[in-house]
Coordinates of C-alpha atoms in Angstrom, one line a residue:
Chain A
X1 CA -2.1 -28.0 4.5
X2 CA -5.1 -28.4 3.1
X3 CA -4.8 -28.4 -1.1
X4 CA -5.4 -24.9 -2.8
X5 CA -6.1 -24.2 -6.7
X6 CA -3.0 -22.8 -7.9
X7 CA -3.1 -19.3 -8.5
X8 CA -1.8 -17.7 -12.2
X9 CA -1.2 -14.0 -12.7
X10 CA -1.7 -12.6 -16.1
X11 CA -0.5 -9.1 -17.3
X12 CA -0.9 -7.0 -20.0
X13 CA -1.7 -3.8 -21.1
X14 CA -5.5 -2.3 -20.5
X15 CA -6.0 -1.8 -24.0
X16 CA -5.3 -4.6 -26.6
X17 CA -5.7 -5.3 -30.2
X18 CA -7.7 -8.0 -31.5
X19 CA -4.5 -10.5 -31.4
X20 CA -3.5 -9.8 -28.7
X21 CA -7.2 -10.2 -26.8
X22 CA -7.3 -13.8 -28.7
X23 CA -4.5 -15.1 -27.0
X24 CA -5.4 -13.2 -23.4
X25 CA -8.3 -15.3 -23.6
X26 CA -7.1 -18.3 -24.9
X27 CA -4.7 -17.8 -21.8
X28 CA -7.7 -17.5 -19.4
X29 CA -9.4 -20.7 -20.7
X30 CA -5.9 -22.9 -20.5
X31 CA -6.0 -21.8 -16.7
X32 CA -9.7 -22.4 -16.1
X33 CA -8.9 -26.2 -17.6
X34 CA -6.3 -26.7 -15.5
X35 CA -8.0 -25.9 -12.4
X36 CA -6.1 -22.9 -11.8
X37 CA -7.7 -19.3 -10.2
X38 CA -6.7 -16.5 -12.8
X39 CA -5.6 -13.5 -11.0
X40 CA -5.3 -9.7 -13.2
X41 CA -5.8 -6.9 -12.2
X42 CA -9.4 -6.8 -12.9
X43 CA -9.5 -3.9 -15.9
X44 CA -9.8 -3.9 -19.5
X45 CA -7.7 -5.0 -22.5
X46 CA -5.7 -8.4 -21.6
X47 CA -7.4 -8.2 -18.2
X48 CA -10.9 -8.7 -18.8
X49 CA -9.9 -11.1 -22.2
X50 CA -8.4 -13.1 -19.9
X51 CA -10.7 -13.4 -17.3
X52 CA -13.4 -14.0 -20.0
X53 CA -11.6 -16.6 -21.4
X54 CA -11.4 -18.6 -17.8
X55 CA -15.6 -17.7 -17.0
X56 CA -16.4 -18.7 -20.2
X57 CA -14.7 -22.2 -19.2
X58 CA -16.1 -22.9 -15.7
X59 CA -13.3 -20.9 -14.1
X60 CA -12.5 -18.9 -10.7
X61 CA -11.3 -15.1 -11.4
X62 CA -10.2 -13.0 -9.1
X63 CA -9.5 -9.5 -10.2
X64 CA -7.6 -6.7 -8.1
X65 CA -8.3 -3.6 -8.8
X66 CA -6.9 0.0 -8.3
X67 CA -9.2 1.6 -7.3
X68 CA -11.8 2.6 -4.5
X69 CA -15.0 0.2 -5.9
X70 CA -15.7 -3.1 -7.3
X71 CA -17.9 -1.3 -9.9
X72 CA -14.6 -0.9 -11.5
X73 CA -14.1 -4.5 -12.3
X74 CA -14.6 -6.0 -15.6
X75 CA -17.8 -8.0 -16.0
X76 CA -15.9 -11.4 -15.7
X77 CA -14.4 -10.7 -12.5
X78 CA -16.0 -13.6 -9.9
X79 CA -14.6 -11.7 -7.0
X80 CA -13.6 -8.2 -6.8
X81 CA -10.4 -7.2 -4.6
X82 CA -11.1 -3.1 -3.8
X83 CA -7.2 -2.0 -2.8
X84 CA -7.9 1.6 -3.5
X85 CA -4.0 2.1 -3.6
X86 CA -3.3 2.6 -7.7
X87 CA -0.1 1.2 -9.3
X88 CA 1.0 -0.3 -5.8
X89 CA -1.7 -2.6 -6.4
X90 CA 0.5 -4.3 -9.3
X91 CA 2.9 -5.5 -6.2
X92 CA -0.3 -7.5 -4.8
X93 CA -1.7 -9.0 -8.5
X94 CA 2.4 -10.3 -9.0
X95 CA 2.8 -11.4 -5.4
X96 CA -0.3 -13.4 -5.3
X97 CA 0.4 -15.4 -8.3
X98 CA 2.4 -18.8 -8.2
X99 CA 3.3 -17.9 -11.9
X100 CA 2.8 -14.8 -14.6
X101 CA 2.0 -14.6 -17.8
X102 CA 2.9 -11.7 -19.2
X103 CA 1.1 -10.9 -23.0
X104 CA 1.8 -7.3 -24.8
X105 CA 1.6 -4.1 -22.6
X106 CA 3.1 -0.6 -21.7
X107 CA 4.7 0.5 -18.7
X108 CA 2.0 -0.7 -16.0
X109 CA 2.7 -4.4 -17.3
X110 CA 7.1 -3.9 -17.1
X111 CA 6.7 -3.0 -13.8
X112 CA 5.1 -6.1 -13.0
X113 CA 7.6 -8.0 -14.9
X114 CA 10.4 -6.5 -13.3
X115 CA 8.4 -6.9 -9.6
X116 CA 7.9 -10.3 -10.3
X117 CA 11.5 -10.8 -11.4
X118 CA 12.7 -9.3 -8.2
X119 CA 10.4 -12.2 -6.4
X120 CA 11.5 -14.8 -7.7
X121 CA 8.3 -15.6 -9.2
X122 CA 8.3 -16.9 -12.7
X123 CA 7.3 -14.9 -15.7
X124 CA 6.4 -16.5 -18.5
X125 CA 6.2 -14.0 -22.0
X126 CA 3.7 -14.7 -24.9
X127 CA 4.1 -12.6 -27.8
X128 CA 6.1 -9.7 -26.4
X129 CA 8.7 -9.2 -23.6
X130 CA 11.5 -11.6 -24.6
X131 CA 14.4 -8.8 -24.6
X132 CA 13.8 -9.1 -20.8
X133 CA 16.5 -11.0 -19.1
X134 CA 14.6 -13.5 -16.8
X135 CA 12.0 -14.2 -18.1
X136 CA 10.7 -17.7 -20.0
X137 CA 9.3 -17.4 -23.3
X138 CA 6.3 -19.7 -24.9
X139 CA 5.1 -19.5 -28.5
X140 CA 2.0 -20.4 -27.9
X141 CA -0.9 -19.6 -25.5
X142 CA -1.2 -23.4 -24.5
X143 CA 2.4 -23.6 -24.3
X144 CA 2.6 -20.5 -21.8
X145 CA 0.1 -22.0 -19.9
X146 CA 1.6 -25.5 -19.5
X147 CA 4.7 -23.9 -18.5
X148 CA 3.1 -21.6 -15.9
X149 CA 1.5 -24.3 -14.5
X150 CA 4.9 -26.5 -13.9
X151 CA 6.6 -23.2 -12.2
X152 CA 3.5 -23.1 -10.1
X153 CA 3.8 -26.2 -8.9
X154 CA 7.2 -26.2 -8.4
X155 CA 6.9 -22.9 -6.4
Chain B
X1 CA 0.8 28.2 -2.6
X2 CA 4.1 29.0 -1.0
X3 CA 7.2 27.8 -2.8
X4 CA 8.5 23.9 -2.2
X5 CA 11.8 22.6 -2.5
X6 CA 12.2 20.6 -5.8
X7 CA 11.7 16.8 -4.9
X8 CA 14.3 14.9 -6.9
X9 CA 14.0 11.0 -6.6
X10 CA 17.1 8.7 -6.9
X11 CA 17.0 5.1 -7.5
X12 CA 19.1 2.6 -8.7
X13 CA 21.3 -0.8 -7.2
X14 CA 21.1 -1.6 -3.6
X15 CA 24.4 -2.6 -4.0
X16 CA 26.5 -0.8 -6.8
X17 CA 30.5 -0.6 -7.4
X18 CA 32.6 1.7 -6.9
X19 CA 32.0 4.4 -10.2
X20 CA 28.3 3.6 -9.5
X21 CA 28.7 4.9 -6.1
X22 CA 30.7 7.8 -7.3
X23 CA 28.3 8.9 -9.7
X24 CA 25.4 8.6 -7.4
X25 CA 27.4 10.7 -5.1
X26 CA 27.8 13.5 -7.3
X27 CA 24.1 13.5 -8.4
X28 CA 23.0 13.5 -4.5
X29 CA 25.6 16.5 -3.8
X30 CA 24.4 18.1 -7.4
X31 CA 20.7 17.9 -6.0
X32 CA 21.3 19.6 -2.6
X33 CA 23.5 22.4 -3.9
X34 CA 20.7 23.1 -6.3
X35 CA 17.8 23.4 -3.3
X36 CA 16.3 20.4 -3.8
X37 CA 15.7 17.9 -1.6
X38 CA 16.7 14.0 -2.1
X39 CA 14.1 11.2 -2.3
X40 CA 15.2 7.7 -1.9
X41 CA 14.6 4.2 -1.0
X42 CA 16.3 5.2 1.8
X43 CA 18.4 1.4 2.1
X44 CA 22.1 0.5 0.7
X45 CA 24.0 1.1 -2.6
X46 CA 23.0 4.0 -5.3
X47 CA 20.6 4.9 -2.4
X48 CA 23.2 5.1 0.2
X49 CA 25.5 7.5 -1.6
X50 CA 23.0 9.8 -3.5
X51 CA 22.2 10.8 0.5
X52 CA 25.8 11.0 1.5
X53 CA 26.3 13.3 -1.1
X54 CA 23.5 15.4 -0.6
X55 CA 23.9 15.5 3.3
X56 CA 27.7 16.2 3.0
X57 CA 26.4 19.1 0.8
X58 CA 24.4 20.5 3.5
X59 CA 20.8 18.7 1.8
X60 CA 18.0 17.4 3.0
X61 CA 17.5 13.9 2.5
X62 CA 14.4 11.5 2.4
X63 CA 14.2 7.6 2.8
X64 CA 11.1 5.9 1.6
X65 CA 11.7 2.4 3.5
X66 CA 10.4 -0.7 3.1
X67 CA 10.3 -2.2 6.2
X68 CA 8.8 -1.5 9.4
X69 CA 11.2 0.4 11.2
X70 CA 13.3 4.2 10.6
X71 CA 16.5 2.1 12.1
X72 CA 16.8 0.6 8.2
X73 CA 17.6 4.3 6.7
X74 CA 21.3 4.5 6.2
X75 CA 23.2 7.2 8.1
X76 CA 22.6 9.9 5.7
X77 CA 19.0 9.7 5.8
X78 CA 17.5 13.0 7.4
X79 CA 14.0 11.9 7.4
X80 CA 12.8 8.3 7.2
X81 CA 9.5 7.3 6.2
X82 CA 8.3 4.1 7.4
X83 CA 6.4 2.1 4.9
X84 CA 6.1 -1.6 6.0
X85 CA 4.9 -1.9 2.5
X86 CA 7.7 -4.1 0.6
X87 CA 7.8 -3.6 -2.9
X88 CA 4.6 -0.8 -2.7
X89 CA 7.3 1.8 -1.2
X90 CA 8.3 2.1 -4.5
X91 CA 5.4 3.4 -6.0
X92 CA 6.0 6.1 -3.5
X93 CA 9.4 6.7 -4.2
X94 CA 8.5 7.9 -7.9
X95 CA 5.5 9.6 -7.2
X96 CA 7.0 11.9 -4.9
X97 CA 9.8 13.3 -7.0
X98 CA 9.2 15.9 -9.5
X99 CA 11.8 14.0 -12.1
X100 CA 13.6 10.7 -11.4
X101 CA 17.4 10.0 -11.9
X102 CA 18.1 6.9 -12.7
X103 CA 21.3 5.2 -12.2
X104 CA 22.3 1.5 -12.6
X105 CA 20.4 -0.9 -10.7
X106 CA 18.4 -4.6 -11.0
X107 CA 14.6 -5.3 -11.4
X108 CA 13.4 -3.1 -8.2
X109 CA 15.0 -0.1 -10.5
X110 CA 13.3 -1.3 -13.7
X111 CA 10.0 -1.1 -11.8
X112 CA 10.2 2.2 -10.6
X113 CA 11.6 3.0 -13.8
X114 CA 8.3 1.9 -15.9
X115 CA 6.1 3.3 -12.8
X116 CA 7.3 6.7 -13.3
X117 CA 7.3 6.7 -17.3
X118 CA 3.8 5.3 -16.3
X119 CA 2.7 8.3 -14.2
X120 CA 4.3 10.9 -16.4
X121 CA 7.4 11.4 -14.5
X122 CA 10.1 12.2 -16.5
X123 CA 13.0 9.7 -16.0
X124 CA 16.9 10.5 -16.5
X125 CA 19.1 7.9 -16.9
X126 CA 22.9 7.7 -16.1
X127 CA 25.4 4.9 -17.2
X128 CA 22.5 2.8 -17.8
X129 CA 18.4 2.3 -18.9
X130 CA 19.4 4.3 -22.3
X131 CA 16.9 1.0 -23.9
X132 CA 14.4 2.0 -22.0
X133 CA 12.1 3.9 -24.4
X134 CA 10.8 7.0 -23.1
X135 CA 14.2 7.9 -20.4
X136 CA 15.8 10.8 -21.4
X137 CA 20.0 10.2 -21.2
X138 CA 22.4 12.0 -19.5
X139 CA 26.3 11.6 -19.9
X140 CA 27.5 12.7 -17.1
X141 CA 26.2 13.4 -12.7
X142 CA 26.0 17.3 -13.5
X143 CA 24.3 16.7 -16.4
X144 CA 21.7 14.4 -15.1
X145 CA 21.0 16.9 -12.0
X146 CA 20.4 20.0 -14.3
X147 CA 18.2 17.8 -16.9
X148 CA 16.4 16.8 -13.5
X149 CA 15.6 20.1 -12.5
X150 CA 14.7 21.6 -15.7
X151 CA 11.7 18.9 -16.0
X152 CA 11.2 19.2 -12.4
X153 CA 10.5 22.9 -12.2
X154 CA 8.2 22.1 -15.5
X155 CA 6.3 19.7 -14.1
Chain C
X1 CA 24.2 6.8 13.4
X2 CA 24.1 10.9 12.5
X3 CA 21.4 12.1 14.8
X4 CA 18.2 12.8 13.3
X5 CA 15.5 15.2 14.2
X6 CA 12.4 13.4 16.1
X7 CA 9.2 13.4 14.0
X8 CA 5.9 13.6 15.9
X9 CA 2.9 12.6 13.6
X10 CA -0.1 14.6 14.2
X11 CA -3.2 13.0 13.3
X12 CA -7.3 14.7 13.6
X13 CA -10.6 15.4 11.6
X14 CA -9.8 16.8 7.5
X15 CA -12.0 19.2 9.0
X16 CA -12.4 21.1 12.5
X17 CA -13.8 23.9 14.7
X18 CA -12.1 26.9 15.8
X19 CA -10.9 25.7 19.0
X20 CA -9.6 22.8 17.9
X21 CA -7.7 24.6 15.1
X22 CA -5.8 26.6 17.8
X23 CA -4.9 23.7 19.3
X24 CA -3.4 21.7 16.5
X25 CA -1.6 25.1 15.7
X26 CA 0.1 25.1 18.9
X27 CA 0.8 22.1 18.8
X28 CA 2.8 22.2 15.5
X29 CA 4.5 25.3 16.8
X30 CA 5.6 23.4 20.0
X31 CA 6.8 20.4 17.7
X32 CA 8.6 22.9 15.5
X33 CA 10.4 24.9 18.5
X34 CA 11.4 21.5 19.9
X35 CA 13.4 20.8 17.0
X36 CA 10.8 18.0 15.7
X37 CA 9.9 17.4 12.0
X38 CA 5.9 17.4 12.3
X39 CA 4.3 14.8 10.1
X40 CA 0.7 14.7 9.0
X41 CA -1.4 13.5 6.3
X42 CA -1.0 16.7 4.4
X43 CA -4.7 18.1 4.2
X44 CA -7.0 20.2 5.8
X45 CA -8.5 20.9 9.3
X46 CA -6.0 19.7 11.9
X47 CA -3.6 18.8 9.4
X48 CA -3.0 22.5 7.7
X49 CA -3.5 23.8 11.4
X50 CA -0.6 21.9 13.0
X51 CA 1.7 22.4 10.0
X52 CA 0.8 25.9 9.9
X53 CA 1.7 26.2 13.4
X54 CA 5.1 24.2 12.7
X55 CA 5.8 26.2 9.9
X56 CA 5.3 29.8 11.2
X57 CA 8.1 29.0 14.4
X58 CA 10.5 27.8 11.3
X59 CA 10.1 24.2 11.0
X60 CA 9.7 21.5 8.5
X61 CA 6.8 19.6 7.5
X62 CA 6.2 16.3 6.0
X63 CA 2.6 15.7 4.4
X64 CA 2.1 11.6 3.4
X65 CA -0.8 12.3 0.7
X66 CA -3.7 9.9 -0.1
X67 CA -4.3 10.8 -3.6
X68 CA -1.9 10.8 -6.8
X69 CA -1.0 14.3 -6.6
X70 CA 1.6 16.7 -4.4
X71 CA -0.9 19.3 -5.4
X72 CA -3.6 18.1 -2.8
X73 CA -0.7 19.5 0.4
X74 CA -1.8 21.9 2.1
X75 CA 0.3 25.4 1.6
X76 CA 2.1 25.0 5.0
X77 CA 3.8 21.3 3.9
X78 CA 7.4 22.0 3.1
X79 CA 7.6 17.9 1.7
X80 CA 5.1 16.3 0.2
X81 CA 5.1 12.4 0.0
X82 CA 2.5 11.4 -2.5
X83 CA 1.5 7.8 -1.7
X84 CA -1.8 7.0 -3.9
X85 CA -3.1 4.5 -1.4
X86 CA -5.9 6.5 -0.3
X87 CA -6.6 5.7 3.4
X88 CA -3.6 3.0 4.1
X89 CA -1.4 6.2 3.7
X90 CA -2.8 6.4 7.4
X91 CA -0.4 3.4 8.4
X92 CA 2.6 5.4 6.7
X93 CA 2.0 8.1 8.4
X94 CA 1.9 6.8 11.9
X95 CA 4.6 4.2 11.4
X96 CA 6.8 7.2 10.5
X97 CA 6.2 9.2 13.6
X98 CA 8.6 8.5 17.0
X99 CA 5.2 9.5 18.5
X100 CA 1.9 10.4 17.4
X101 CA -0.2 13.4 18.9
X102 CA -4.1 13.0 18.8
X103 CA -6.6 15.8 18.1
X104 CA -10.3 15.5 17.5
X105 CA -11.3 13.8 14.7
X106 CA -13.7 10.7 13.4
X107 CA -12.6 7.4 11.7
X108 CA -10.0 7.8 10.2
X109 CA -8.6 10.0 12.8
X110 CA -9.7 6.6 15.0
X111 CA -8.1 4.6 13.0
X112 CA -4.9 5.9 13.1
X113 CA -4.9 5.7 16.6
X114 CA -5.5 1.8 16.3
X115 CA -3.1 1.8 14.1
X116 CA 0.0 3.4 16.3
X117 CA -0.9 1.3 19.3
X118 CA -0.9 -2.0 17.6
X119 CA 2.6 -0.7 16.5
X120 CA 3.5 0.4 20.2
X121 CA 3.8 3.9 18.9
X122 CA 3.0 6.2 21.9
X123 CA -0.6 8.3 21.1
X124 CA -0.8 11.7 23.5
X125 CA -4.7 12.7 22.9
X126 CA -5.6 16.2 23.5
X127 CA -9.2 17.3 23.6
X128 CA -10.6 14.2 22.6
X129 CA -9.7 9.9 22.7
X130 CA -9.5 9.9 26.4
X131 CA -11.8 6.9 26.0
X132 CA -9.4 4.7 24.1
X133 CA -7.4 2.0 26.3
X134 CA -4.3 2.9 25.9
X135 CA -3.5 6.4 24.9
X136 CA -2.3 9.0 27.0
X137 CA -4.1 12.1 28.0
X138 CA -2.6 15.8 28.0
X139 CA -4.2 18.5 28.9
X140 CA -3.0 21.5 27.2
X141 CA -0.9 21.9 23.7
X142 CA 2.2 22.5 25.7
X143 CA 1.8 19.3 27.7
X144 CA 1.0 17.0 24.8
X145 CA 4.3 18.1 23.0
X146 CA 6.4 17.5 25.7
X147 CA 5.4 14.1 26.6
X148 CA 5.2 13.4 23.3
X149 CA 9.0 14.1 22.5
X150 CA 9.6 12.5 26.2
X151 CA 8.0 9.3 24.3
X152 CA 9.7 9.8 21.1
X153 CA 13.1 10.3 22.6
X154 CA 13.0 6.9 24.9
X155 CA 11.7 5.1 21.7
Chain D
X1 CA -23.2 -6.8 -15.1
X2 CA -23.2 -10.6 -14.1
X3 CA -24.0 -11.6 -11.1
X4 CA -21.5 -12.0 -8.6
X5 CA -21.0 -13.7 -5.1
X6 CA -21.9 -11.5 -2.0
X7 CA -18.8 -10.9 -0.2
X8 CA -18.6 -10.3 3.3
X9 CA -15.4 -9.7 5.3
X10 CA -14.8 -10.6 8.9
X11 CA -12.5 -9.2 11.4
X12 CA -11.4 -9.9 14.5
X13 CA -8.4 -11.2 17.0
X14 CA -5.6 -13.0 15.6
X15 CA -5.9 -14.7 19.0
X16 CA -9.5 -16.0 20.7
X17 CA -11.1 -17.5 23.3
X18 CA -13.1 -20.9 22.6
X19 CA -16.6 -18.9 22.4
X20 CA -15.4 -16.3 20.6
X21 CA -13.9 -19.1 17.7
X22 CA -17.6 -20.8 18.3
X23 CA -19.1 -17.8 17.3
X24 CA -16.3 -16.8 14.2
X25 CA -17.1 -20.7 12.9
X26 CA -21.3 -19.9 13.0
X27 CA -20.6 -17.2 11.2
X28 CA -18.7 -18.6 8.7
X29 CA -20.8 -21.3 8.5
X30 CA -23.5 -18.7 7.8
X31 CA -22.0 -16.8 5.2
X32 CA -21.0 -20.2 3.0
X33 CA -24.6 -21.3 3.3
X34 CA -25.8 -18.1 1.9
X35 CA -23.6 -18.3 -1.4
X36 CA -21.4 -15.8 0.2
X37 CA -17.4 -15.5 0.0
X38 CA -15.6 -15.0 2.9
X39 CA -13.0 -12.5 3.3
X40 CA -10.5 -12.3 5.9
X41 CA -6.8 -11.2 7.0
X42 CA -6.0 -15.1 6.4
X43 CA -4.6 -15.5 9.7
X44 CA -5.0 -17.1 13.0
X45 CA -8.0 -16.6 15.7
X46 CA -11.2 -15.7 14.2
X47 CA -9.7 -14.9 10.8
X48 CA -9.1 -18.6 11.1
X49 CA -12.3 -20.4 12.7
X50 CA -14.6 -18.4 10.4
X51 CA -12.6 -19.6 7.2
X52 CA -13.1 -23.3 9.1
X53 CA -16.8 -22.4 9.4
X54 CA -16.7 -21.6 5.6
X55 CA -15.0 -24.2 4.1
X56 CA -16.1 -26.8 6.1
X57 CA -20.0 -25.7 4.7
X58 CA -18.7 -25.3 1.1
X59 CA -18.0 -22.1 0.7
X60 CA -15.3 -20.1 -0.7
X61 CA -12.7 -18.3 1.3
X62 CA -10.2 -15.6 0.5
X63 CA -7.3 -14.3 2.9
X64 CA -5.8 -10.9 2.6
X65 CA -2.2 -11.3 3.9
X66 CA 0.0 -8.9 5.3
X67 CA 3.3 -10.8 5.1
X68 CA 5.4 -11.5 1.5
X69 CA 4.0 -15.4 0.9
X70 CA 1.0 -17.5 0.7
X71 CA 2.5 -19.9 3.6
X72 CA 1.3 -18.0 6.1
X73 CA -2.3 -18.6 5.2
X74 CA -4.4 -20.7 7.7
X75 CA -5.5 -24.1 6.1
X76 CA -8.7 -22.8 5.5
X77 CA -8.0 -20.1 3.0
X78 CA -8.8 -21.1 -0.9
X79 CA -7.5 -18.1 -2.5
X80 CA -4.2 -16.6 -0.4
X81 CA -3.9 -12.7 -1.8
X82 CA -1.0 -12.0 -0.5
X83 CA 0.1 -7.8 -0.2
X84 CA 3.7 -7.9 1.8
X85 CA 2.1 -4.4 3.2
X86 CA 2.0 -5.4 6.9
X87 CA -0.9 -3.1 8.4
X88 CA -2.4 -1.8 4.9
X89 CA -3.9 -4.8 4.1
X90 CA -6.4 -4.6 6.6
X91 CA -8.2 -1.2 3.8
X92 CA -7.9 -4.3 1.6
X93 CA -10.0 -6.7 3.4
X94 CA -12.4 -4.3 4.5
X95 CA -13.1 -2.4 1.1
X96 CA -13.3 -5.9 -0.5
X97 CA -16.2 -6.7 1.5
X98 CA -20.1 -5.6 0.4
X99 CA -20.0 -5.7 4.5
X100 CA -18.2 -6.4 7.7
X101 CA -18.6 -8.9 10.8
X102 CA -16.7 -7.5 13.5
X103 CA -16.1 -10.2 16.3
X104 CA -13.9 -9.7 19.7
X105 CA -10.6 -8.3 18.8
X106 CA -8.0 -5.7 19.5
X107 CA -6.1 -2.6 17.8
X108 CA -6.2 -4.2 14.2
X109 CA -9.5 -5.0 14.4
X110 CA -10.9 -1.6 15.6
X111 CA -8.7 0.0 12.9
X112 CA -10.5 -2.3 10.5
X113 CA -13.9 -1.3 11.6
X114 CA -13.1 2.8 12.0
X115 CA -11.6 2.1 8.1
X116 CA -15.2 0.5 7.3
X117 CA -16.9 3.5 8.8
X118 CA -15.2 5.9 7.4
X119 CA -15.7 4.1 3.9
X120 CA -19.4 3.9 4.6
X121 CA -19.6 0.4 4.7
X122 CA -21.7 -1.6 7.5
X123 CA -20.0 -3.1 10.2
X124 CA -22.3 -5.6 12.2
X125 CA -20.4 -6.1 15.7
X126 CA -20.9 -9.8 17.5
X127 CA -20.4 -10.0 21.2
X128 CA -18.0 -6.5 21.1
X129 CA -17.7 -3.2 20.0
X130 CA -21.4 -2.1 20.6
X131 CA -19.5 1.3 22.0
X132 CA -18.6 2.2 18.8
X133 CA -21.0 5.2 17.2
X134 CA -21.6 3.7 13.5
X135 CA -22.1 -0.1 14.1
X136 CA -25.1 -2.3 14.2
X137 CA -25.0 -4.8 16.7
X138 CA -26.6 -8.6 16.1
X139 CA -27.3 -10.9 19.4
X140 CA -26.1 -14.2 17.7
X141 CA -23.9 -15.6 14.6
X142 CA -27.3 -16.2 12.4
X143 CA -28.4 -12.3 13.3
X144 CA -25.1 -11.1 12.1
X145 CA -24.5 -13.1 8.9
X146 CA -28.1 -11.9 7.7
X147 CA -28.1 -8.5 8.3
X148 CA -24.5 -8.3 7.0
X149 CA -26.1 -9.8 3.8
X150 CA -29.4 -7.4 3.9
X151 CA -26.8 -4.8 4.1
X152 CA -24.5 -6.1 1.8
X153 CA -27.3 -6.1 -1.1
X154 CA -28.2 -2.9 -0.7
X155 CA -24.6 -2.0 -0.9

């Protein structure tokens, strides 16, 4: 096997206050850094903070999207995947991920929690989300990504 | 349009004890002596005996399956529908009941949970979920069938 | 295992001539006298015909929707399954059928037969596919119905 | 909008012949020279010689999976997306693309292309599939990749 950029999800809701889009893209550059793809699921809010975050610092986004166009996708978006199948595509962004990290959202983002939970794949929270059994809490955005990055690899 | 059968979605543990299994029981045999018809996963546990109850009641019974094959559905399953879609089949699950009950169950259950709160479906919870915000409680089967089909014939 | 009813998917163009209408509606009506549980992808043109036909001799319908909404069905489905996955509700639908029965259609009518016979799903083509490796031709209403429960029965 | 990468899917057996895997590696090979990404079911066969062809030029592969896990990515894959939805992924790798390469293949592959059709996407068809109504058919690997990208930007 040849070697692959790990792959990190990030979640959140697709509309975000100021804070919150701060640490989304503070998120997005730790990722880009570390010579990790950011996945999302290519929309507003925490999505596109993110994925600004890791363009802004040289990095590979990949953003998959609900519906039936890439014209959809947020602006930072490097490459588009159309699914055209709504929520379900929340199953693909979590599955696709060696790691999450989940910031501040509504229901859109539990499901994913709870998807990725049921996967085995490791969640880490940042600034929300700790009263969910299961999943890791970091304090800070550096700190959630060093710790994604270790589940990764372990994965 | 002619007149449907309410749709009433079940989901909860694929495995469950014994109360859990009674209760699901009595909400499956609730939901077919009301007319409606039984959505499910279709698999084990909660899902199981929500369509033994409704069968042995003289329902009609649906089992939205993961895999890629009807010979997954549990005995009481009148009509399997074969997803090969994994997690996904979820998303269908919810969408296709007119009101969700919701009994206890693990992460797959807190993700259709947030997908239906997500698409507007009203969710009622029994003997467990009452911290989700947004479920509406019920304290007992009976209750949580008529709650279900109040919202259901609203929606 | 309780025995179940056979379901024989139906599959066709959203929209069709006159002929070809009378065809699916025979069809459905054969499916329904049978003792089959017709599925289809819920909409118009061969889809309402068949389920109207299945409908009018007594018998149940399922309808696997593309969009978010039970309110797309046509009037003859008696369950809706409301997918949101836009065209890969065409896999669900054929995966869920013992056998599939094809009418006249274009792609996506095309691509559900591609779809079946990857699976090693029987497709009986009436008035149209004869071309395809691998289908099986009938030449009247009648005659597609009964090999296709011939099919569905032996799978 | 910024700019973004053309992508361009290919489809075809999950099993080939030497001069089919010839022709799947030109094309690749084509489509990485260009500045395109490569899209793909991630697999074996062509999916696998044109991610070769790719990679081994520079370019940037992603693979669409239908099982649960990353592992079952061919080595030439950068960025594994992987659905756990079986046939449904192949909407996913064709609406991802800005255009489709359709090489030798059999029942997945012509569902892919009737799915591009019926989206109105281009399908370009290599040394098959010329009876098809809806494709344009190239003579060679170069012919293919650069009307897929003539078509792709005017897409």
């Amino acid at each position: 096997m040849v070697s692959r950029p790990v792959r990190i999800t990030v979640v959140g809701g697709a509309s975000c206050d100021t804070h919150t889009a701060y640490l989304a893209d503070r998120v997005g550059e730790g990722i880009a850094r570390g010579g990790g793809v950011l996945i999302s699921g290519g929309r507003s809010g925490v999505m596109e903070a993110a994925s600004r975050g890791a363009r802004l610092a040289g990095g590979m986004t990949v953003g998959i999207l609900p519906g039936p166009s890439a014209d959809d996708a947020n602006e930072y978006v490097t490459i588009p995947i159309v699914t055209d199948m709504g929520q379900a595509r929340n199953v693909i962004n979590v599955l696709s991920g060696n790691a999450v990290i989940a910031l501040p959202g509504a229901e859109g983002t539990l499901s994913e929690i709870a998807t990725a939970l049921k996967s085995d794949i490791v969640v880490v929270a940042l600034a929300a989300w700790s009263e969910i059994a299961g999943v890791v809490t970091a304090a800070t955005p550096e700190e959630a990504v060093r710790l994604a990055f270790e589940y990764a690899r372990g994965s």
